[in-house]
């Protein structure tokens, strides 16, 4: 008896953005981005596409693969740090756009660990009988955070250029803006009588690191947004990249061992490790610490950049569609991100 993934799917923003294109608006280079992060390109949405739109598109693919219709879904859990509105959350927008009826919807905000937290929430709801078939979505539109005025310069659809002053402002944020992309992933979850599915989820958080990766604006200010705040860039994420890197390479292997030991398993039992895609160098370090061969690890950050709550469902969907997960395989998900939150999950195929 376990919670299983009946269907999965993902979508990306409409515009491909290669590293070189970012050099149009800030001082950066393809070499730097590849060398430090492994990223070669990412996708940004076209104007008007929102996080809930990406969630809806991904959910449709997951539902199609699961062979279920709108009337078959009775709960939505939506993980995002870039909701369409300050409120309400994206869950209810997705419910309406997909015509799911008046089912309950829940938004969770655990950033890069959102999907793993979402698995635990979903599993608990299914076990408790509060839901029979649930949509778990992780989607982000990060391009809204990008500090430049005109995305058309990056896309090559605008004749505008950046002034020296604008380039200097954009360059201030280059350590983080080059990392992120827009995408959405979704899974349809339900219970099965078979002896497979989600075995365990292990989660941690440490709020003393909250300001190591955060957006320094919100409802702590009155009024909560002023022109001065925008000029100061307080709507753009602040990140202590080295601190996040150090925590990720330490805590991710640690929690993988923790969840395996708690379930009487070892690293040799893991068929496939799917880690949050924040930086290829982080994941290479985690792989090395865990002593896993390339054949048992999957990374795709090269193509998509960091898509926060969407990275894990995207990677998992690619592995499912490519036949990289087979019946009986043990898949381990792991991630760490803003909060800090970190977690791992074990899924028996
Ligand atoms: O999902 C969780 C989200 N975040 C993360 O996981 C981030 C984790 N951290 C990282 O991935 C890395 O720390 C970064 C990729 C963000 C940065 O790499 P780093 O090797 O830690 O570089 P750094 O920040 O120490 O910067 C080294 C140099 C600096 O120049 P100076 O001071 O040595 O002259 C930066 O100004 O690289 C410069 N730099 C850049 N140069 C070109 C920073 N960003 C860029 C850039 N292009 N995009």
GROMACS .gro file of C-alpha atoms and ligand atoms in nm:
model
  397
    1UNK     CA    1   0.000   0.000   0.000
    2UNK     CA    2   0.158   0.330  -0.098
    3UNK     CA    3   0.122   0.666  -0.267
    4UNK     CA    4   0.219   0.642  -0.634
    5UNK     CA    5   0.279   0.878  -0.923
    6UNK     CA    6   0.015   0.793  -1.178
    7UNK     CA    7   0.120   1.064  -1.426
    8UNK     CA    8   0.379   1.338  -1.467
    9UNK     CA    9   0.452   1.625  -1.701
   10UNK     CA   10   0.638   1.951  -1.738
   11UNK     CA   11   0.658   2.265  -1.950
   12UNK     CA   12   0.906   2.551  -1.984
   13UNK     CA   13   0.878   2.923  -2.067
   14UNK     CA   14   0.833   3.014  -2.433
   15UNK     CA   15   1.175   3.178  -2.488
   16UNK     CA   16   1.507   2.992  -2.483
   17UNK     CA   17   1.774   3.214  -2.326
   18UNK     CA   18   2.135   3.109  -2.388
   19UNK     CA   19   2.408   3.237  -2.159
   20UNK     CA   20   2.537   3.470  -2.430
   21UNK     CA   21   2.201   3.644  -2.445
   22UNK     CA   22   2.233   3.750  -2.081
   23UNK     CA   23   2.560   3.926  -2.167
   24UNK     CA   24   2.344   4.176  -2.361
   25UNK     CA   25   2.217   4.326  -2.036
   26UNK     CA   26   2.497   4.264  -1.781
   27UNK     CA   27   2.866   4.185  -1.755
   28UNK     CA   28   2.878   3.807  -1.772
   29UNK     CA   29   2.993   3.534  -2.008
   30UNK     CA   30   2.901   3.186  -2.126
   31UNK     CA   31   3.233   3.059  -1.986
   32UNK     CA   32   3.170   3.195  -1.636
   33UNK     CA   33   2.816   3.063  -1.612
   34UNK     CA   34   2.904   2.716  -1.744
   35UNK     CA   35   3.214   2.684  -1.532
   36UNK     CA   36   3.054   2.797  -1.203
   37UNK     CA   37   2.707   2.647  -1.242
   38UNK     CA   38   2.698   2.406  -1.537
   39UNK     CA   39   2.408   2.604  -1.688
   40UNK     CA   40   2.403   2.647  -2.067
   41UNK     CA   41   2.057   2.792  -2.115
   42UNK     CA   42   1.728   2.851  -1.939
   43UNK     CA   43   1.376   2.948  -2.050
   44UNK     CA   44   1.182   3.265  -1.976
   45UNK     CA   45   0.809   3.309  -2.033
   46UNK     CA   46   0.669   3.552  -2.285
   47UNK     CA   47   0.488   3.854  -2.141
   48UNK     CA   48   0.157   3.752  -1.989
   49UNK     CA   49   0.244   3.391  -1.901
   50UNK     CA   50   0.230   3.336  -1.527
   51UNK     CA   51   0.328   3.068  -1.280
   52UNK     CA   52  -0.028   2.935  -1.263
   53UNK     CA   53  -0.030   2.911  -1.646
   54UNK     CA   54   0.284   2.695  -1.641
   55UNK     CA   55   0.129   2.490  -1.362
   56UNK     CA   56  -0.188   2.439  -1.567
   57UNK     CA   57   0.008   2.329  -1.876
   58UNK     CA   58   0.222   2.087  -1.675
   59UNK     CA   59  -0.084   1.954  -1.492
   60UNK     CA   60  -0.262   1.885  -1.823
   61UNK     CA   61   0.031   1.672  -1.938
   62UNK     CA   62   0.043   1.484  -1.608
   63UNK     CA   63  -0.334   1.424  -1.618
   64UNK     CA   64  -0.313   1.309  -1.981
   65UNK     CA   65  -0.042   1.059  -1.891
   66UNK     CA   66  -0.245   0.942  -1.591
   67UNK     CA   67  -0.551   0.907  -1.812
   68UNK     CA   68  -0.764   1.119  -1.578
   69UNK     CA   69  -0.993   1.415  -1.638
   70UNK     CA   70  -1.081   1.726  -1.440
   71UNK     CA   71  -1.352   1.542  -1.245
   72UNK     CA   72  -1.102   1.284  -1.120
   73UNK     CA   73  -0.882   1.529  -0.925
   74UNK     CA   74  -1.001   1.611  -0.574
   75UNK     CA   75  -0.714   1.815  -0.424
   76UNK     CA   76  -0.439   2.052  -0.542
   77UNK     CA   77  -0.109   2.125  -0.369
   78UNK     CA   78   0.083   2.401  -0.545
   79UNK     CA   79   0.446   2.476  -0.455
   80UNK     CA   80   0.589   2.808  -0.574
   81UNK     CA   81   0.789   3.106  -0.454
   82UNK     CA   82   0.675   3.319  -0.748
   83UNK     CA   83   0.294   3.322  -0.729
   84UNK     CA   84   0.094   3.528  -0.981
   85UNK     CA   85  -0.038   3.748  -0.698
   86UNK     CA   86   0.066   3.827  -0.341
   87UNK     CA   87  -0.261   3.649  -0.270
   88UNK     CA   88  -0.453   3.436  -0.342
   89UNK     CA   89  -0.208   3.160  -0.420
   90UNK     CA   90  -0.165   2.970  -0.745
   91UNK     CA   91  -0.354   2.660  -0.632
   92UNK     CA   92  -0.692   2.822  -0.658
   93UNK     CA   93  -0.604   2.987  -0.992
   94UNK     CA   94  -0.507   2.648  -1.131
   95UNK     CA   95  -0.827   2.495  -0.997
   96UNK     CA   96  -1.032   2.754  -1.182
   97UNK     CA   97  -0.833   2.743  -1.509
   98UNK     CA   98  -0.850   2.362  -1.520
   99UNK     CA   99  -1.218   2.358  -1.423
  100UNK     CA  100  -1.156   2.119  -1.134
  101UNK     CA  101  -1.472   2.216  -0.945
  102UNK     CA  102  -1.478   2.343  -0.587
  103UNK     CA  103  -1.209   2.111  -0.457
  104UNK     CA  104  -0.966   2.225  -0.186
  105UNK     CA  105  -0.638   2.381  -0.298
  106UNK     CA  106  -0.331   2.446  -0.092
  107UNK     CA  107  -0.025   2.661  -0.162
  108UNK     CA  108   0.304   2.576   0.003
  109UNK     CA  109   0.618   2.787  -0.001
  110UNK     CA  110   0.926   2.585   0.068
  111UNK     CA  111   1.108   2.715  -0.240
  112UNK     CA  112   1.364   2.466  -0.373
  113UNK     CA  113   1.237   2.195  -0.137
  114UNK     CA  114   0.874   2.270  -0.223
  115UNK     CA  115   0.818   1.952  -0.421
  116UNK     CA  116   0.960   1.728  -0.148
  117UNK     CA  117   0.754   1.901   0.121
  118UNK     CA  118   0.459   1.870  -0.116
  119UNK     CA  119   0.509   1.493  -0.139
  120UNK     CA  120   0.476   1.460   0.238
  121UNK     CA  121   0.165   1.681   0.249
  122UNK     CA  122   0.009   1.492  -0.043
  123UNK     CA  123   0.089   1.153   0.108
  124UNK     CA  124  -0.066   1.257   0.442
  125UNK     CA  125  -0.382   1.385   0.271
  126UNK     CA  126  -0.418   1.065   0.069
  127UNK     CA  127  -0.357   0.841   0.370
  128UNK     CA  128  -0.603   1.040   0.580
  129UNK     CA  129  -0.869   0.995   0.314
  130UNK     CA  130  -0.895   1.374   0.260
  131UNK     CA  131  -0.806   1.315  -0.106
  132UNK     CA  132  -0.825   1.024  -0.348
  133UNK     CA  133  -0.634   1.167  -0.644
  134UNK     CA  134  -0.423   1.476  -0.599
  135UNK     CA  135  -0.235   1.714  -0.827
  136UNK     CA  136   0.103   1.822  -0.690
  137UNK     CA  137   0.247   2.110  -0.890
  138UNK     CA  138   0.579   2.295  -0.868
  139UNK     CA  139   0.606   2.598  -1.096
  140UNK     CA  140   0.797   2.925  -1.113
  141UNK     CA  141   0.823   3.236  -1.324
  142UNK     CA  142   1.153   3.378  -1.203
  143UNK     CA  143   1.202   3.613  -1.495
  144UNK     CA  144   0.979   3.868  -1.319
  145UNK     CA  145   1.256   3.907  -1.062
  146UNK     CA  146   1.513   3.996  -1.324
  147UNK     CA  147   1.626   4.355  -1.273
  148UNK     CA  148   1.641   4.469  -1.638
  149UNK     CA  149   1.362   4.681  -1.780
  150UNK     CA  150   1.317   4.515  -2.118
  151UNK     CA  151   1.323   4.136  -2.161
  152UNK     CA  152   1.306   4.200  -2.538
  153UNK     CA  153   1.678   4.288  -2.533
  154UNK     CA  154   1.755   3.942  -2.396
  155UNK     CA  155   1.509   3.772  -2.634
  156UNK     CA  156   1.639   3.968  -2.935
  157UNK     CA  157   1.292   4.107  -3.008
  158UNK     CA  158   1.364   4.467  -2.909
  159UNK     CA  159   1.599   4.724  -3.063
  160UNK     CA  160   1.652   4.886  -2.723
  161UNK     CA  161   1.989   4.871  -2.549
  162UNK     CA  162   2.087   4.911  -2.186
  163UNK     CA  163   2.254   5.228  -2.063
  164UNK     CA  164   2.583   5.202  -1.873
  165UNK     CA  165   2.392   5.276  -1.554
  166UNK     CA  166   2.139   4.999  -1.621
  167UNK     CA  167   2.417   4.753  -1.709
  168UNK     CA  168   2.590   4.834  -1.379
  169UNK     CA  169   2.264   4.779  -1.188
  170UNK     CA  170   2.198   4.446  -1.365
  171UNK     CA  171   2.557   4.335  -1.308
  172UNK     CA  172   2.512   4.381  -0.932
  173UNK     CA  173   2.273   4.086  -0.940
  174UNK     CA  174   2.454   3.868  -1.192
  175UNK     CA  175   2.557   3.600  -0.941
  176UNK     CA  176   2.189   3.501  -0.900
  177UNK     CA  177   2.003   3.616  -1.209
  178UNK     CA  178   2.203   3.390  -1.441
  179UNK     CA  179   2.096   3.083  -1.244
  180UNK     CA  180   1.718   3.089  -1.270
  181UNK     CA  181   1.464   2.986  -1.533
  182UNK     CA  182   1.085   2.960  -1.578
  183UNK     CA  183   0.912   2.620  -1.582
  184UNK     CA  184   0.647   2.405  -1.425
  185UNK     CA  185   0.622   2.038  -1.334
  186UNK     CA  186   0.329   1.834  -1.206
  187UNK     CA  187   0.241   1.487  -1.085
  188UNK     CA  188  -0.089   1.307  -1.028
  189UNK     CA  189  -0.068   1.114  -0.702
  190UNK     CA  190  -0.297   0.843  -0.571
  191UNK     CA  191  -0.293   0.540  -0.340
  192UNK     CA  192  -0.236   0.189  -0.461
  193UNK     CA  193  -0.290  -0.152  -0.303
  194UNK     CA  194   0.037  -0.267  -0.456
  195UNK     CA  195   0.351  -0.289  -0.249
  196UNK     CA  196   0.524   0.017  -0.395
  197UNK     CA  197   0.514   0.397  -0.391
  198UNK     CA  198   0.640   0.662  -0.153
  199UNK     CA  199   0.834   0.489   0.126
  200UNK     CA  200   0.936   0.790   0.332
  201UNK     CA  201   0.990   1.164   0.341
  202UNK     CA  202   1.239   1.331   0.577
  203UNK     CA  203   1.230   1.709   0.620
  204UNK     CA  204   1.426   1.974   0.809
  205UNK     CA  205   1.437   2.352   0.829
  206UNK     CA  206   1.651   2.618   0.995
  207UNK     CA  207   1.508   2.970   0.996
  208UNK     CA  208   1.830   3.121   1.132
  209UNK     CA  209   1.943   3.114   0.766
  210UNK     CA  210   1.629   3.286   0.633
  211UNK     CA  211   1.820   3.597   0.527
  212UNK     CA  212   2.087   3.405   0.339
  213UNK     CA  213   1.843   3.366   0.050
  214UNK     CA  214   1.535   3.587   0.051
  215UNK     CA  215   1.349   3.876  -0.103
  216UNK     CA  216   1.397   4.167   0.136
  217UNK     CA  217   1.052   4.314   0.093
  218UNK     CA  218   0.709   4.207   0.218
  219UNK     CA  219   0.448   4.301   0.471
  220UNK     CA  220   0.700   4.394   0.740
  221UNK     CA  221   0.706   4.744   0.584
  222UNK     CA  222   0.432   5.007   0.586
  223UNK     CA  223   0.351   5.075   0.311
  224UNK     CA  224   0.483   4.741   0.193
  225UNK     CA  225   0.612   4.879  -0.136
  226UNK     CA  226   0.761   5.220  -0.210
  227UNK     CA  227   0.946   5.368  -0.505
  228UNK     CA  228   1.261   5.383  -0.291
  229UNK     CA  229   1.242   5.008  -0.224
  230UNK     CA  230   1.222   4.937  -0.595
  231UNK     CA  231   1.516   5.171  -0.667
  232UNK     CA  232   1.717   4.989  -0.399
  233UNK     CA  233   1.631   4.655  -0.562
  234UNK     CA  234   1.453   4.515  -0.257
  235UNK     CA  235   1.215   4.324  -0.483
  236UNK     CA  236   1.508   4.120  -0.616
  237UNK     CA  237   1.630   3.811  -0.425
  238UNK     CA  238   1.933   3.854  -0.200
  239UNK     CA  239   2.158   3.551  -0.185
  240UNK     CA  240   2.473   3.456  -0.001
  241UNK     CA  241   2.572   3.212  -0.274
  242UNK     CA  242   2.870   3.063  -0.095
  243UNK     CA  243   2.669   2.995   0.221
  244UNK     CA  244   2.391   2.826   0.021
  245UNK     CA  245   2.652   2.623  -0.165
  246UNK     CA  246   2.820   2.509   0.160
  247UNK     CA  247   2.490   2.411   0.321
  248UNK     CA  248   2.374   2.226   0.011
  249UNK     CA  249   2.687   2.013  -0.024
  250UNK     CA  250   2.676   1.927   0.348
  251UNK     CA  251   2.307   1.880   0.422
  252UNK     CA  252   2.199   1.696   0.108
  253UNK     CA  253   2.430   1.392   0.150
  254UNK     CA  254   2.356   1.397   0.524
  255UNK     CA  255   1.979   1.374   0.478
  256UNK     CA  256   2.011   1.104   0.210
  257UNK     CA  257   2.201   0.888   0.459
  258UNK     CA  258   1.950   0.978   0.731
  259UNK     CA  259   1.643   0.872   0.532
  260UNK     CA  260   1.810   0.555   0.403
  261UNK     CA  261   1.922   0.449   0.752
  262UNK     CA  262   1.577   0.521   0.899
  263UNK     CA  263   1.431   0.282   0.643
  264UNK     CA  264   1.689   0.005   0.675
  265UNK     CA  265   1.842   0.088   0.337
  266UNK     CA  266   2.186   0.193   0.217
  267UNK     CA  267   2.317   0.405  -0.069
  268UNK     CA  268   2.371   0.083  -0.268
  269UNK     CA  269   1.994   0.040  -0.278
  270UNK     CA  270   1.939   0.373  -0.455
  271UNK     CA  271   1.875   0.318  -0.827
  272UNK     CA  272   1.849   0.687  -0.911
  273UNK     CA  273   1.925   1.008  -0.724
  274UNK     CA  274   1.733   1.315  -0.839
  275UNK     CA  275   1.860   1.623  -0.659
  276UNK     CA  276   1.725   1.976  -0.680
  277UNK     CA  277   1.897   2.149  -0.972
  278UNK     CA  278   2.059   2.465  -0.828
  279UNK     CA  279   2.415   2.422  -0.948
  280UNK     CA  280   2.579   2.128  -1.128
  281UNK     CA  281   2.887   2.173  -0.906
  282UNK     CA  282   2.670   2.124  -0.595
  283UNK     CA  283   2.523   1.805  -0.739
  284UNK     CA  284   2.863   1.672  -0.847
  285UNK     CA  285   2.988   1.724  -0.494
  286UNK     CA  286   2.681   1.549  -0.344
  287UNK     CA  287   2.728   1.259  -0.587
  288UNK     CA  288   3.095   1.228  -0.493
  289UNK     CA  289   3.023   1.237  -0.119
  290UNK     CA  290   2.759   0.967  -0.163
  291UNK     CA  291   2.988   0.762  -0.388
  292UNK     CA  292   2.730   0.721  -0.664
  293UNK     CA  293   2.827   0.646  -1.026
  294UNK     CA  294   2.694   0.871  -1.309
  295UNK     CA  295   2.453   0.597  -1.411
  296UNK     CA  296   2.260   0.641  -1.083
  297UNK     CA  297   2.233   1.021  -1.086
  298UNK     CA  298   2.030   1.248  -1.313
  299UNK     CA  299   2.098   1.617  -1.378
  300UNK     CA  300   1.941   1.850  -1.634
  301UNK     CA  301   2.030   2.197  -1.504
  302UNK     CA  302   2.235   2.251  -1.821
  303UNK     CA  303   1.909   2.292  -2.018
  304UNK     CA  304   1.675   2.462  -1.772
  305UNK     CA  305   1.877   2.644  -1.504
  306UNK     CA  306   1.735   2.647  -1.153
  307UNK     CA  307   1.356   2.635  -1.171
  308UNK     CA  308   1.312   2.608  -0.790
  309UNK     CA  309   0.995   2.406  -0.708
  310UNK     CA  310   0.985   2.269  -1.062
  311UNK     CA  311   1.332   2.111  -1.084
  312UNK     CA  312   1.252   1.777  -0.924
  313UNK     CA  313   0.922   1.703  -1.104
  314UNK     CA  314   1.087   1.803  -1.434
  315UNK     CA  315   1.387   1.574  -1.381
  316UNK     CA  316   1.161   1.292  -1.264
  317UNK     CA  317   0.929   1.328  -1.563
  318UNK     CA  318   1.225   1.319  -1.803
  319UNK     CA  319   1.354   1.003  -1.635
  320UNK     CA  320   1.011   0.835  -1.649
  321UNK     CA  321   0.960   0.920  -2.016
  322UNK     CA  322   1.315   0.810  -2.106
  323UNK     CA  323   1.270   0.473  -1.928
  324UNK     CA  324   1.532   0.556  -1.668
  325UNK     CA  325   1.305   0.436  -1.390
  326UNK     CA  326   1.183   0.076  -1.395
  327UNK     CA  327   0.952  -0.125  -1.172
  328UNK     CA  328   1.126  -0.205  -0.844
  329UNK     CA  329   1.375   0.085  -0.871
  330UNK     CA  330   1.436   0.299  -0.564
  331UNK     CA  331   1.434   0.670  -0.652
  332UNK     CA  332   1.572   0.920  -0.402
  333UNK     CA  333   1.478   1.288  -0.424
  334UNK     CA  334   1.681   1.544  -0.230
  335UNK     CA  335   1.690   1.923  -0.212
  336UNK     CA  336   1.788   2.227  -0.011
  337UNK     CA  337   1.688   2.588  -0.054
  338UNK     CA  338   1.562   2.913   0.088
  339UNK     CA  339   1.439   2.895   0.444
  340UNK     CA  340   1.665   2.705   0.476
  341UNK     CA  341   1.449   2.402   0.415
  342UNK     CA  342   1.593   2.069   0.312
  343UNK     CA  343   1.453   1.725   0.263
  344UNK     CA  344   1.466   1.386   0.097
  345UNK     CA  345   1.210   1.133  -0.021
  346UNK     CA  346   1.227   0.766  -0.122
  347UNK     CA  347   0.998   0.627  -0.390
  348UNK     CA  348   0.976   0.258  -0.484
  349UNK     CA  349   0.870   0.229  -0.848
  350LIG     O1  350   1.826   2.678  -0.510
  350LIG     C1  351   1.912   2.741  -0.422
  350LIG     C2  352   1.955   2.866  -0.491
  350LIG     N1  353   2.088   2.907  -0.489
  350LIG     C3  354   2.201   2.831  -0.492
  350LIG     O2  355   2.199   2.712  -0.485
  350LIG     C4  356   2.329   2.905  -0.506
  350LIG     C5  357   2.447   2.832  -0.452
  350LIG     N2  358   2.569   2.904  -0.485
  350LIG     C6  359   2.622   2.902  -0.608
  350LIG     O3  360   2.572   2.834  -0.695
  350LIG     C7  361   2.749   2.981  -0.632
  350LIG     O4  362   2.793   3.040  -0.511
  350LIG     C8  363   2.729   3.093  -0.740
  350LIG     C9  364   2.711   3.029  -0.877
  350LIG    C10  365   2.608   3.179  -0.707
  350LIG    C11  366   2.851   3.184  -0.745
  350LIG     O5  367   2.968   3.109  -0.769
  350LIG     P1  368   3.098   3.133  -0.682
  350LIG     O6  369   3.199   3.043  -0.736
  350LIG     O7  370   3.060   3.120  -0.537
  350LIG     O8  371   3.138   3.282  -0.720
  350LIG     P2  372   3.143   3.414  -0.631
  350LIG     O9  373   3.007   3.462  -0.596
  350LIG    O10  374   3.241   3.396  -0.520
  350LIG    O11  375   3.206   3.516  -0.734
  350LIG    C12  376   3.336   3.498  -0.791
  350LIG    C13  377   3.358   3.609  -0.891
  350LIG    C14  378   3.330   3.749  -0.834
  350LIG    O12  379   3.422   3.839  -0.892
  350LIG     P3  380   3.554   3.887  -0.810
  350LIG    O13  381   3.501   3.949  -0.686
  350LIG    O14  382   3.629   3.758  -0.784
  350LIG    O15  383   3.619   3.979  -0.906
  350LIG    C15  384   3.192   3.780  -0.887
  350LIG    O16  385   3.168   3.918  -0.899
  350LIG    O17  386   3.271   3.594  -1.004
  350LIG    C16  387   3.198   3.716  -1.024
  350LIG     N3  388   3.065   3.682  -1.076
  350LIG    C17  389   3.037   3.674  -1.207
  350LIG     N4  390   3.111   3.694  -1.317
  350LIG    C18  391   3.052   3.678  -1.436
  350LIG    C19  392   2.954   3.651  -1.004
  350LIG     N5  393   2.853   3.623  -1.089
  350LIG    C20  394   2.902   3.637  -1.214
  350LIG    C21  395   2.845   3.620  -1.342
  350LIG     N6  396   2.924   3.643  -1.450
  350LIG     N7  397   2.717   3.584  -1.361
   0.00000   0.00000   0.00000
